[in-house]
Amino acid sequence: MTLQIKSLEEYHKVYKGSIDQPEKFWAKQARTFEWRKPWKKVLEYEFDSPNVKWFIGGKLNITENCLDRHLKDRGDQIALIWEPNDPSQVYKTYTYKELYTEVCRCANMLKANGIKKGDRVCFYMPMVPELTIAVLACARIGAIHSVVFAGFSANALADRIKDATCKMVICSDYNARGAKLIPVKAVVDEALTMDCDSVETVLVFKNTGDKVKMKRNRDKWWHNEIEGQRKTCRAAQMDSEDILFILYTSGSTGKPKGVVHTCGGYMVYTCFSFKNVFQYKPGDIYWCTADIGWITGHSYIIYGPLLAGATTMMFEGVPTFPDAGRFWHICEKHKVNQFYTAPTAIRALMAKGDHWPTHYDLNSLKVLGTVGEPINEEAWNWYKEKIGKNKLPIVDTWWQTETGGIMISGLGDISPQKPTYAGYPLPGIQMCLVNSDGKEIRGKDKEGLLCIKFPWPSMIRTTYGDHERCRQVYFSAFKGMYFTGDGARRDKKGMYRIIGRVDDVINVSGHRMGTAEVENAINEHPQVIESAVVGYPHDIKGQGIYAYVISQDKAVDDAFRKEILQVVTKEIGPIAKPDKIQFVSGLPKTRSGKIMRRILRKIASGDTSRLGDVSTLLNPEVVKAIKAGALS
Ligand code: PRX
């Protein structure tokens, strides 16, 4: 069985061993899984290209480890609980046996529809069990899944379908989110008008049953196609380094990139981190509230928990529907033991009043988790006090789409608690701080740029179709290091606190966005000449989006603002809509023409007192005007 650390002393001991002999450590963990063929070499790497390979020559199928190997001992244990958007609808459960059968039937359906090993399948789905089933079905036959969060627009979906040249799109008819019905099939139809020539089939899951248009010879109903499919499906034999999935994420430049994760290392790391961070014990009910459209859902709703033989729950709805007690109601209803959510959700619920959690019995809870953005002290204290009754540990888990799994976090109730500190790195994770020259900052009580100086099994292998971009973004800043893009502080005890992004990436309600991406969207409005987007502190969202826009002819009024919001919604999706739009006559630029975002960030945050020296700017006069017109 995968190691589960039981005390702080053991953690320190295991950590040391994992750093002294990383290959030995990870080989030991990897041996707890079922491999069709053992690996010949544990690790091969160099960060310059980059080239990272784990468990070289090993053959496996991750779904045999998620499902088949559990059938003997826990076939009748519940693997998956599904809680619907509408609380009056009955919830569903799948035992490991049932989930295995459904995954096999679905895998056979995919094969019958022409999907083969290596093909890319795009998902644009609500949080229904069929999403988990079909993701695992892809993995079973060696197809590569690319799940796109269903809040993205048709344009954004089309970009992702094209980049990965997907052969199939799996969607639902409509998504139910809170009181809203979202016509997802129509969004897919629109995306497919945008040169998505690789798509041969659209598989439509009937979710709400509301009317949709079906295109002949392309669109097929899931319920028709699944009928009569066999209940077993031999899993494809995958190489440890074959691609398991692609997941798009935003960076500081240009279009989102497809982060590639591979089978062997991802399997080993997600299971290991899940068991240790959440201190999952047999019989526990674990709930992560993330959407499977993000990495958290991939690693800690689907793969990590199922690999560990856990009972994992997925929730279709939103935290405030039908009211702000929904999360706590679900915790009570299903006797949840580990609860994992985002700071933005905690802040939103905190704002609704302290009485909501008091209506529910939260005694089953053992571990509370957070992820996605820095948690402020007020939210941390509220979570600890109102949900944890001052007794439960909070695991503040720092990681990224690219890291595949949790890198820094407390381990259940084992680790010391310090508000706003994520804590110690997990075993095998060699975090470090560097200064802007790339020199490692050693010692305690230090601040710097957060890097990782040794590979770990679930790390990004490449960016799909563009390896050079992967090198450039993550491995070129500092030699021999993976650069996270975050700044961090290490305290006297060696615990880490994440300060936030140091690049042009903003984090809005835990959603990662590139400022360039939002600017490109705004610039699509024909009357916009140029724009600059920065983040600013926001009480609920963590960061809000502040856009400075130069327009020419158009009257600068709220109608124009609305048009800009529509353009952004069309280009990316509602999550990227600026909270504030300030019309300006110019943007502060350096003599080489680069926008001085530092100044814009300060003004957006309401701090106009110390803007530093602006005299070296190409156009220092605009700063005064921007300051005068700043929106509060
Ligand atoms: O800035 C960090 C922030 O989210 C970024 C990664 O975003 P994404 O790839 O979308 O993955 C989010 C879920 C894993 C990081 O670079 N971040 C993530 N977790 C934390 C965090 N910032 C502070 N504390 C965290 N616990």
XYZ file of C-alpha atoms in Angstrom, residues 118-615:
498
model
C -3.674 8.332 -28.781
C -6.802 10.090 -30.126
C -7.804 13.269 -28.337
C -11.295 13.568 -26.873
C -12.596 16.934 -25.714
C -15.081 17.218 -22.841
C -17.474 20.104 -22.342
C -19.644 18.661 -19.619
C -21.445 19.450 -16.396
C -20.426 17.795 -13.141
C -22.359 14.577 -13.692
C -21.104 11.020 -13.064
C -20.887 10.437 -16.821
C -18.035 12.958 -16.976
C -15.952 10.894 -14.535
C -16.994 7.691 -16.288
C -16.039 8.948 -19.748
C -12.737 10.458 -18.575
C -11.794 7.067 -17.139
C -13.092 5.356 -20.291
C -10.648 7.426 -22.344
C -7.816 6.437 -20.045
C -8.916 2.817 -20.296
C -8.480 2.703 -24.066
C -5.485 5.024 -24.134
C -7.304 8.013 -25.610
C -6.147 11.402 -24.321
C -8.752 13.468 -22.522
C -8.857 17.223 -22.755
C -11.504 18.524 -20.379
C -12.579 22.102 -20.983
C -14.366 23.929 -18.160
C -17.940 24.373 -19.363
C -17.938 28.077 -18.450
C -15.618 28.873 -21.353
C -17.076 30.434 -24.483
C -17.461 28.833 -27.906
C -14.358 30.682 -29.132
C -12.261 29.456 -26.221
C -13.587 25.927 -26.688
C -12.808 26.022 -30.414
C -9.219 27.163 -29.705
C -8.715 24.199 -27.384
C -10.327 21.700 -29.755
C -8.099 22.905 -32.590
C -4.914 22.995 -30.565
C -5.353 19.369 -29.513
C -6.956 18.316 -32.851
C -9.690 16.462 -31.023
C -11.566 13.743 -32.840
C -14.585 13.735 -30.581
C -16.392 16.176 -28.315
C -18.466 14.848 -25.433
C -21.028 17.276 -24.030
C -24.471 17.348 -22.470
C -27.623 18.930 -23.830
C -27.805 21.521 -21.030
C -25.980 22.106 -17.771
C -27.908 22.878 -14.615
C -26.087 25.320 -12.354
C -28.061 26.871 -9.544
C -31.265 28.244 -11.008
C -29.739 28.499 -14.474
C -29.894 26.180 -17.460
C -26.888 26.530 -19.724
C -27.242 25.435 -23.351
C -23.904 23.661 -23.691
C -24.715 21.700 -26.817
C -25.449 24.990 -28.591
C -22.035 26.291 -27.480
C -20.386 23.185 -28.931
C -22.311 23.679 -32.195
C -21.058 27.242 -32.397
C -17.472 26.218 -31.621
C -17.592 23.610 -34.357
C -18.404 26.287 -36.942
C -14.898 27.672 -36.292
C -12.661 25.364 -38.344
C -12.634 22.467 -35.929
C -12.148 20.056 -38.816
C -10.675 17.268 -36.725
C -13.977 16.612 -34.924
C -15.828 13.644 -36.371
C -18.335 12.914 -33.629
C -20.201 14.828 -30.944
C -21.526 12.570 -28.246
C -24.399 14.184 -26.374
C -25.393 13.121 -22.898
C -29.067 13.791 -22.162
C -28.875 15.683 -18.887
C -31.944 17.882 -18.634
C -33.836 16.526 -21.624
C -34.507 20.010 -23.006
C -34.568 20.334 -26.764
C -31.346 20.529 -28.775
C -30.479 20.372 -32.462
C -28.637 17.256 -33.584
C -26.514 17.345 -36.712
C -26.893 14.292 -38.898
C -23.838 12.049 -39.210
C -21.974 14.002 -36.546
C -24.060 14.163 -33.386
C -25.021 11.038 -31.465
C -26.936 10.487 -28.258
C -24.958 8.871 -25.473
C -27.965 6.768 -24.392
C -28.341 5.270 -27.872
C -24.655 4.570 -28.313
C -24.139 3.003 -24.888
C -27.008 0.574 -25.319
C -25.874 -3.016 -25.559
C -22.189 -2.222 -24.953
C -20.267 -5.012 -23.260
C -19.588 -4.721 -19.542
C -15.914 -5.514 -19.766
C -13.211 -3.844 -21.775
C -9.599 -4.880 -21.776
C -7.495 -1.897 -20.787
C -4.923 -0.627 -23.265
C -1.327 -1.190 -22.274
C 0.230 2.236 -21.842
C 3.820 3.232 -21.509
C 4.588 5.077 -18.300
C 5.370 8.163 -20.400
C 2.371 7.950 -22.756
C 0.102 10.982 -22.473
C -2.793 10.561 -20.054
C -4.349 13.974 -20.566
C -4.018 17.537 -21.731
C -5.389 20.383 -19.652
C -5.302 23.972 -20.839
C -4.157 26.718 -18.544
C -3.368 30.392 -18.879
C 0.063 31.909 -18.856
C 1.420 35.403 -19.013
C 1.559 35.504 -22.789
C -0.768 34.639 -25.628
C -3.166 31.742 -25.761
C -3.669 29.118 -23.076
C -1.303 26.196 -23.314
C -2.053 22.511 -23.141
C -0.268 21.103 -20.112
C 0.620 17.460 -20.744
C 0.583 14.816 -18.005
C 1.670 11.239 -18.505
C 0.438 7.958 -17.068
C 2.950 6.464 -14.634
C 4.284 9.374 -12.619
C 0.921 11.101 -12.396
C -0.613 7.917 -11.009
C 2.020 7.478 -8.335
C 2.028 11.091 -7.212
C -1.723 11.808 -7.117
C -2.391 8.723 -5.017
C 0.502 9.408 -2.656
C -0.384 13.064 -2.140
C -4.095 12.332 -1.726
C -3.569 9.752 0.997
C -1.112 11.891 2.918
C -2.525 15.393 2.653
C -6.070 14.366 3.477
C -5.057 11.526 5.808
C -7.775 9.478 4.196
C -8.801 6.400 6.186
C -10.838 3.477 4.823
C -14.556 4.225 5.076
C -14.106 8.001 4.957
C -16.240 10.127 2.642
C -14.109 12.655 0.824
C -15.480 15.684 -1.001
C -13.647 18.112 -3.216
C -15.908 20.896 -4.494
C -13.801 21.764 -7.547
C -14.973 21.371 -11.127
C -13.387 18.567 -13.130
C -12.646 21.235 -15.751
C -9.667 22.236 -13.592
C -6.657 20.247 -12.415
C -8.023 19.965 -8.870
C -10.950 17.963 -10.202
C -8.689 15.708 -12.277
C -6.241 14.898 -9.512
C -8.410 15.073 -6.406
C -11.920 14.127 -7.475
C -11.073 11.423 -9.969
C -7.584 9.970 -10.006
C -6.057 10.428 -6.529
C -9.101 9.246 -4.556
C -9.940 6.323 -6.847
C -6.335 5.171 -6.950
C -6.411 5.177 -3.162
C -9.668 3.184 -3.100
C -11.539 6.072 -1.501
C -15.151 7.189 -1.662
C -15.125 10.436 -3.613
C -18.018 12.795 -4.108
C -18.819 15.105 -6.992
C -21.294 17.962 -6.798
C -23.139 19.335 -9.784
C -24.211 22.664 -8.333
C -22.968 25.884 -6.783
C -22.333 26.818 -3.116
C -25.241 29.247 -2.864
C -28.085 27.269 -4.407
C -30.741 26.966 -3.159
C -29.112 28.910 -0.324
C -25.775 29.623 1.324
C -26.109 26.551 3.525
C -25.770 24.097 0.636
C -22.185 22.985 1.253
C -22.878 22.383 4.923
C -26.119 20.622 4.130
C -24.225 18.255 1.832
C -21.562 17.664 4.486
C -24.274 16.686 6.942
C -26.256 14.614 4.453
C -23.325 12.489 3.301
C -21.323 12.629 6.559
C -18.337 14.073 4.782
C -14.982 13.497 6.492
C -12.593 15.491 4.315
C -13.793 18.703 2.711
C -11.680 20.498 0.115
C -12.673 23.851 -1.380
C -11.352 27.222 -2.561
C -10.771 30.409 -0.531
C -13.133 32.301 -2.841
C -15.993 29.975 -1.861
C -15.130 30.387 1.818
C -15.128 34.183 1.471
C -18.405 34.173 -0.431
C -20.078 32.010 2.215
C -18.537 34.010 5.022
C -20.133 37.128 3.537
C -23.558 35.463 3.706
C -23.430 35.312 7.495
C -22.192 33.120 10.317
C -25.536 31.440 10.931
C -25.535 29.191 7.838
C -23.162 26.505 9.095
C -24.833 26.475 12.505
C -27.958 24.872 11.029
C -26.090 21.678 10.150
C -24.290 18.891 11.934
C -20.677 19.077 10.816
C -19.314 16.591 13.321
C -18.236 14.088 10.692
C -15.572 16.489 9.358
C -11.947 15.631 10.138
C -9.855 17.635 7.667
C -10.579 20.918 5.879
C -8.674 21.843 2.747
C -8.207 24.888 0.557
C -6.664 25.358 -2.858
C -6.250 27.689 -5.774
C -5.222 31.041 -4.345
C -3.722 32.535 -1.219
C -6.148 32.365 1.692
C -6.363 35.551 3.702
C -6.210 35.378 7.482
C -9.836 36.380 7.993
C -11.121 33.592 5.743
C -8.697 31.105 7.311
C -9.957 31.994 10.804
C -13.591 31.772 9.763
C -13.052 28.354 8.202
C -11.186 27.153 11.284
C -13.730 28.528 13.738
C -17.119 28.210 12.065
C -16.571 25.010 10.104
C -13.730 23.387 12.028
C -15.044 24.427 15.466
C -11.447 25.329 16.269
C -10.585 21.633 16.338
C -9.953 20.621 12.755
C -6.743 21.057 10.799
C -6.763 23.180 7.656
C -4.582 21.929 4.844
C -3.727 24.882 2.634
C -2.529 23.095 -0.478
C -0.269 24.937 -2.883
C 0.160 23.496 -6.359
C -0.516 24.172 -10.049
C -1.932 22.611 -13.195
C 1.673 21.986 -14.175
C 2.648 20.224 -10.964
C -0.158 17.681 -11.357
C -0.437 17.238 -7.606
C -0.124 19.070 -4.293
C 3.426 20.320 -3.667
C 3.242 22.213 -0.369
C 0.690 21.464 2.318
C 0.078 20.270 5.811
C -0.722 16.578 6.170
C -4.101 16.322 7.905
C -3.735 16.897 11.625
C -0.064 15.939 11.667
C 1.499 19.219 10.605
C 1.765 22.507 12.484
C -0.938 25.038 11.680
C -0.140 28.602 10.781
C -2.780 30.820 9.175
C -2.004 31.772 5.543
C 0.981 29.366 5.443
C 0.743 26.362 3.153
C 3.474 24.732 5.229
C 6.128 22.180 4.330
C 6.771 20.616 0.942
C 5.546 17.069 0.433
C 8.106 14.254 0.441
C 10.170 14.284 -2.722
C 9.458 17.941 -3.438
C 12.570 20.109 -3.429
C 11.218 23.638 -3.166
C 13.556 26.575 -3.089
C 13.566 30.348 -3.198
C 15.727 32.217 -5.674
C 16.486 35.875 -6.236
C 15.961 37.580 -9.588
C 19.475 36.547 -10.676
C 18.580 32.925 -10.166
C 20.741 32.528 -7.096
C 19.257 30.272 -4.467
C 18.277 32.043 -1.258
C 19.168 29.705 1.551
C 18.232 29.882 5.198
C 15.112 30.644 7.137
C 12.901 33.707 7.259
C 13.459 34.598 3.618
C 11.394 35.737 0.663
C 11.975 35.049 -3.024
C 10.789 33.483 -6.229
C 9.418 29.992 -5.761
C 11.199 27.283 -7.746
C 11.544 23.509 -7.658
C 14.995 22.123 -8.219
C 14.398 18.428 -8.735
C 11.792 16.544 -10.760
C 8.761 14.897 -9.162
C 6.668 12.178 -10.785
C 3.568 14.217 -11.746
C 5.341 17.208 -13.238
C 4.436 18.722 -16.614
C 6.215 16.941 -19.482
C 5.516 19.398 -22.275
C 2.986 21.866 -23.589
C 1.015 20.064 -26.243
C 2.369 20.617 -29.732
C 4.903 23.226 -28.584
C 7.751 21.881 -26.499
C 9.773 25.063 -26.862
C 7.029 26.991 -25.108
C 7.275 24.632 -22.162
C 11.024 25.226 -21.952
C 10.641 28.953 -22.320
C 7.893 29.404 -19.738
C 9.050 27.099 -16.967
C 12.691 26.191 -17.421
C 14.427 29.151 -19.023
C 14.152 31.702 -16.204
C 16.616 29.941 -13.885
C 19.034 27.250 -14.896
C 18.279 23.829 -13.530
C 15.029 24.942 -11.955
C 11.333 24.726 -12.628
C 9.987 28.248 -12.046
C 6.477 28.365 -10.617
C 5.615 31.995 -11.378
C 4.851 32.563 -7.684
C 6.620 34.513 -4.994
C 6.858 32.984 -1.522
C 8.177 33.425 1.988
C 9.887 30.751 4.097
C 9.612 31.258 7.858
C 11.904 30.325 10.712
C 10.657 26.751 10.745
C 10.951 26.288 6.997
C 7.230 26.631 6.336
C 6.183 28.318 3.114
C 3.673 31.079 2.607
C 2.630 31.801 -0.958
C 2.513 35.501 -1.716
C 1.062 35.305 -5.214
C 2.000 35.467 -8.864
C 4.978 37.537 -9.861
C 4.183 37.333 -13.578
C 1.296 38.686 -15.626
C -1.087 36.038 -14.461
C -4.021 36.929 -12.239
C -6.080 34.692 -10.062
C -9.756 35.581 -10.024
C -11.881 33.420 -7.719
C -9.221 30.731 -8.033
C -9.423 30.889 -11.844
C -6.096 31.539 -13.420
C -6.026 34.074 -16.219
C -3.392 35.705 -18.332
C -3.681 39.473 -18.484
C -2.611 39.308 -22.158
C -5.439 36.913 -22.872
C -8.024 39.310 -21.419
C -6.410 42.256 -23.225
C -6.540 40.393 -26.537
C -10.229 39.773 -25.946
C -10.952 43.433 -25.110
C -8.991 44.540 -28.168
C -11.403 42.555 -30.340
C -13.905 45.372 -29.858
C -13.560 47.449 -33.026
C -13.501 50.750 -31.138
C -10.745 49.719 -28.746
C -7.267 50.858 -29.709
C -5.336 49.365 -26.846
C -5.900 48.007 -23.376
C -4.020 46.933 -20.290
C -5.363 44.564 -17.672
C -4.157 44.142 -14.107
C -5.415 42.450 -10.975
C -6.449 44.331 -7.839
C -7.413 43.085 -4.362
C -11.046 41.980 -4.235
C -12.852 40.995 -1.023
C -14.527 37.863 -2.391
C -12.668 36.949 -5.563
C -9.176 37.432 -4.162
C -8.291 39.415 -7.235
C -10.590 41.421 -9.473
C -9.885 42.420 -13.058
C -9.171 46.086 -13.726
C -8.977 47.102 -17.382
C -7.559 50.344 -18.734
C -8.927 50.956 -22.208
C -8.016 53.457 -24.903
C -10.786 54.072 -27.363
C -10.995 56.513 -30.176
C -14.346 57.483 -31.562
C -16.725 55.904 -29.201
C -18.346 57.855 -26.368
C -16.971 56.426 -23.163
C -20.109 55.455 -21.329
C -21.639 52.434 -19.634
C -23.110 51.166 -22.887
C -19.579 50.899 -24.264
C -18.471 49.149 -21.078
C -21.256 46.637 -21.562
C -20.152 45.988 -25.122
C -16.634 45.310 -23.898
C -17.958 42.845 -21.340
C -19.887 41.108 -24.104
C -16.774 40.824 -26.243
C -14.797 39.299 -23.365
C -17.630 36.869 -22.627
C -17.642 35.856 -26.269
C -13.879 35.491 -26.556
C -13.151 33.750 -23.230
C -16.235 33.404 -21.031
C -17.964 35.278 -18.213
C -15.172 34.424 -15.733
C -12.838 36.825 -17.549
C -15.144 39.858 -17.468
C -13.370 42.914 -16.033
C -14.838 44.204 -12.763
C -13.748 47.735 -13.583
C -13.101 49.463 -16.892
C -11.374 52.825 -16.907
C -11.167 54.690 -20.195
C -7.825 56.418 -20.607
C -6.129 58.533 -23.222
C -2.817 56.663 -23.000
C -0.996 53.912 -21.130
C 2.271 54.494 -19.268
C 5.067 53.038 -21.381
C 8.782 52.609 -21.114
C 10.963 53.990 -23.879
C 11.047 50.543 -25.410
C 7.244 50.588 -25.623
C 6.503 48.211 -22.754
C 3.485 48.961 -20.602
C 4.512 49.776 -17.017
C 2.073 47.494 -15.266
C 3.570 48.181 -11.874
C 2.077 51.677 -12.003
C -1.267 50.431 -13.285
C -1.436 47.785 -10.563
C -0.822 50.400 -7.875
C -3.482 52.736 -9.204
C -5.966 49.853 -9.539
C -5.366 48.865 -5.934
C -6.227 52.406 -4.847
C -2.686 53.183 -3.773
C -1.603 56.229 -5.730
C 0.738 57.672 -3.140
C 4.067 56.093 -4.063
C 4.187 55.370 -7.741
C 7.962 55.599 -7.891
C 9.903 57.421 -10.533
C 7.783 57.980 -13.624
C 10.118 60.446 -15.310
